[in-house]
Structures are given as C-alpha cells and as structure tokens.
Amino acid sequence: MTSRINYFKIAPKAMDILLNQEQYLSNQFSSSETLSASLWELLKLRVSQINQCAFCIDMHSKVALERGEMPVRILGLNAWRGLPIYTHVERSALAWAELIVSDERVSQKEYELAVDVLTEPGLLDVTLAVNAINSWNRISKAFSPTIEKMSE
C-alpha cells in the first residue's frame, strides 16, 4: 500500500497560511466577548460531522474533552437543535455553520438573525472558522490515514 503525501512537506507555504489562520482564530475565540474557545471546538466538530471527516472528528472530540467540554455536549452535537444544553450564541453559530456549509444561498433574514446574536466581527470569525475546518476536512479526507490504519 502506498502512503499518502506529506502535505506539510510538499506545500509548506500553503500549510503556513492555514496554520496562521488557526492562530488568528485561536486569538479571536479566546479574546471575544461573544465567542468562546469552547464554541470554536464545537464548530470544528459539527462541520467535521457534516463533512464526514472521521480523522477530524476523532481529533477534535479528544481536544474538546481535554479542554473541559462535557461529553454530553459532544455526543449530542449531531442533534443540537433538539437539546437545551447549548447557549443562544452556540445555537446561532451552529445554525450559521450548517447554513454556509450547505449549497443554499444565505437569505437576508438568516444573515440578520445571525449577526444580531454573533455581531458583525463574530459572524465573520465564525465564517472563517467554518472555512478553516472545511479546508482541514478536505485535506484530511484526501491525505490522512483512515482511523483503522491509525490504530494499527
């Protein structure tokens, strides 16, 4: 079996762009009055679920637990709309994430609902966070080993 390419070795400048984006988001989510580091982890997990990226779901579930996220909130994330354990801000961010990952155009009403809760800077940061994990999901699905190979 041929191993997958080392994308950090082949395109280090491109990977630096993604890593710099991660640093920006880390700073934004840890210093925001609206957003939180916990929300950032939930976004990474939810978008990875939508994109069916097993590698990222595995990694970000473990990171979320290490950072103090409650297991019930990780387990319930796939059905967050029906559970009362997420804050108003988290619900707005998760709804926005699902909306922009879909193929649908964002309506003015949906935009206004999100910006009212998240603020303009917060909405931009949530959008960038979704964009970032989307990029990582696609890279991981293409070039990372499968979960069963990782455990061998």
XYZ file of C-alpha atoms in Angstrom:
152
model
C 0.000 0.000 0.000
C 1.308 3.451 -0.897
C 1.402 6.000 1.904
C -0.330 9.347 1.463
C 1.528 12.528 0.560
C 3.044 14.707 3.242
C 1.224 17.960 2.516
C 3.312 19.901 5.037
C 6.455 18.871 3.171
C 5.106 19.381 -0.352
C 3.407 22.744 0.253
C 4.785 24.295 3.444
C 3.806 27.846 2.469
C 0.226 26.780 1.812
C 0.091 24.968 5.140
C 1.519 28.074 6.838
C -1.480 30.010 5.535
C -3.840 27.522 7.176
C -1.800 27.463 10.390
C -1.731 31.263 10.526
C -5.499 31.243 10.091
C -5.734 28.818 13.033
C -3.623 31.175 15.163
C -5.832 34.126 14.217
C -8.964 32.141 15.128
C -7.464 30.960 18.399
C -6.785 34.561 19.375
C -10.244 35.717 18.277
C -12.211 32.973 20.004
C -10.229 33.262 23.235
C -10.484 37.055 23.476
C -14.000 37.689 22.148
C -16.855 38.897 24.316
C -19.317 36.921 22.169
C -17.394 33.827 21.058
C -15.518 31.253 23.134
C -12.830 28.637 22.706
C -15.457 26.006 23.536
C -17.639 27.258 20.683
C -14.698 27.009 18.309
C -14.271 23.326 19.198
C -17.994 22.707 18.743
C -17.851 24.330 15.307
C -14.883 22.188 14.289
C -16.710 19.068 15.401
C -20.055 19.930 13.819
C -18.590 20.868 10.448
C -16.420 17.735 10.534
C -19.571 15.687 11.188
C -21.308 17.288 8.222
C -18.256 16.670 6.046
C -17.918 13.122 7.422
C -14.237 13.601 8.221
C -13.512 10.778 10.650
C -9.931 11.903 11.259
C -11.041 15.423 12.296
C -13.998 14.171 14.370
C -11.656 11.858 16.259
C -9.048 14.568 16.818
C -11.389 17.414 17.764
C -13.508 15.253 20.076
C -10.379 14.411 22.045
C -9.211 18.041 22.075
C -12.639 19.241 23.225
C -12.624 16.728 26.088
C -9.089 17.706 27.070
C -10.181 21.356 27.172
C -13.067 20.576 29.505
C -16.017 20.169 27.137
C -18.769 17.979 28.587
C -19.130 14.574 26.895
C -22.912 15.009 26.620
C -22.419 18.157 24.516
C -20.021 16.344 22.191
C -22.305 13.319 21.874
C -25.371 15.488 21.323
C -23.822 17.807 18.774
C -25.309 15.985 15.799
C -28.791 16.750 17.218
C -28.035 20.116 18.860
C -31.336 21.708 17.757
C -33.309 19.326 19.971
C -31.155 19.651 23.073
C -31.294 22.510 25.610
C -27.593 22.216 26.529
C -26.260 24.783 24.045
C -26.289 28.533 24.595
C -28.077 31.040 22.380
C -24.723 32.090 20.894
C -23.706 28.468 20.267
C -27.050 27.756 18.603
C -26.704 30.767 16.352
C -23.138 29.840 15.383
C -24.040 26.190 14.750
C -27.031 27.199 12.620
C -24.822 29.596 10.645
C -22.176 26.901 10.170
C -24.733 24.420 8.849
C -26.186 27.064 6.567
C -22.922 28.095 4.947
C -21.693 24.516 4.555
C -24.871 23.746 2.607
C -25.353 24.587 -1.043
C -28.079 27.117 -0.210
C -27.659 30.862 -0.521
C -27.866 32.774 2.768
C -31.024 34.852 2.884
C -31.137 38.361 4.313
C -33.305 37.122 7.192
C -30.837 34.344 8.070
C -27.969 36.836 7.915
C -29.785 39.306 10.170
C -30.653 36.604 12.715
C -27.021 35.523 12.890
C -25.480 38.990 13.029
C -27.944 40.078 15.745
C -26.601 37.348 18.034
C -22.991 36.996 16.919
C -22.222 40.644 15.963
C -20.539 41.502 12.686
C -16.978 40.660 13.851
C -18.230 37.461 15.487
C -20.125 36.389 12.394
C -17.037 36.932 10.274
C -14.918 34.907 12.721
C -17.467 32.061 12.766
C -17.465 32.101 8.963
C -13.661 31.991 8.893
C -13.690 29.140 11.423
C -16.073 27.158 9.216
C -13.882 27.888 6.212
C -10.796 26.726 8.111
C -12.229 23.410 9.244
C -13.699 22.837 5.795
C -10.173 23.155 4.384
C -8.706 20.818 7.005
C -11.534 18.305 6.474
C -10.835 18.073 2.783
C -7.083 17.816 3.245
C -7.521 15.167 5.945
C -10.009 13.131 3.929
C -7.672 13.142 0.944
C -4.295 12.662 2.557
C -4.594 11.398 6.141
C -4.710 7.728 7.016
C -8.052 6.222 7.895
C -8.914 5.733 11.566
C -8.373 1.955 11.381
C -4.900 2.493 9.914
C -4.081 4.977 12.683
C -4.868 2.405 15.369
C -2.721 -0.368 13.863
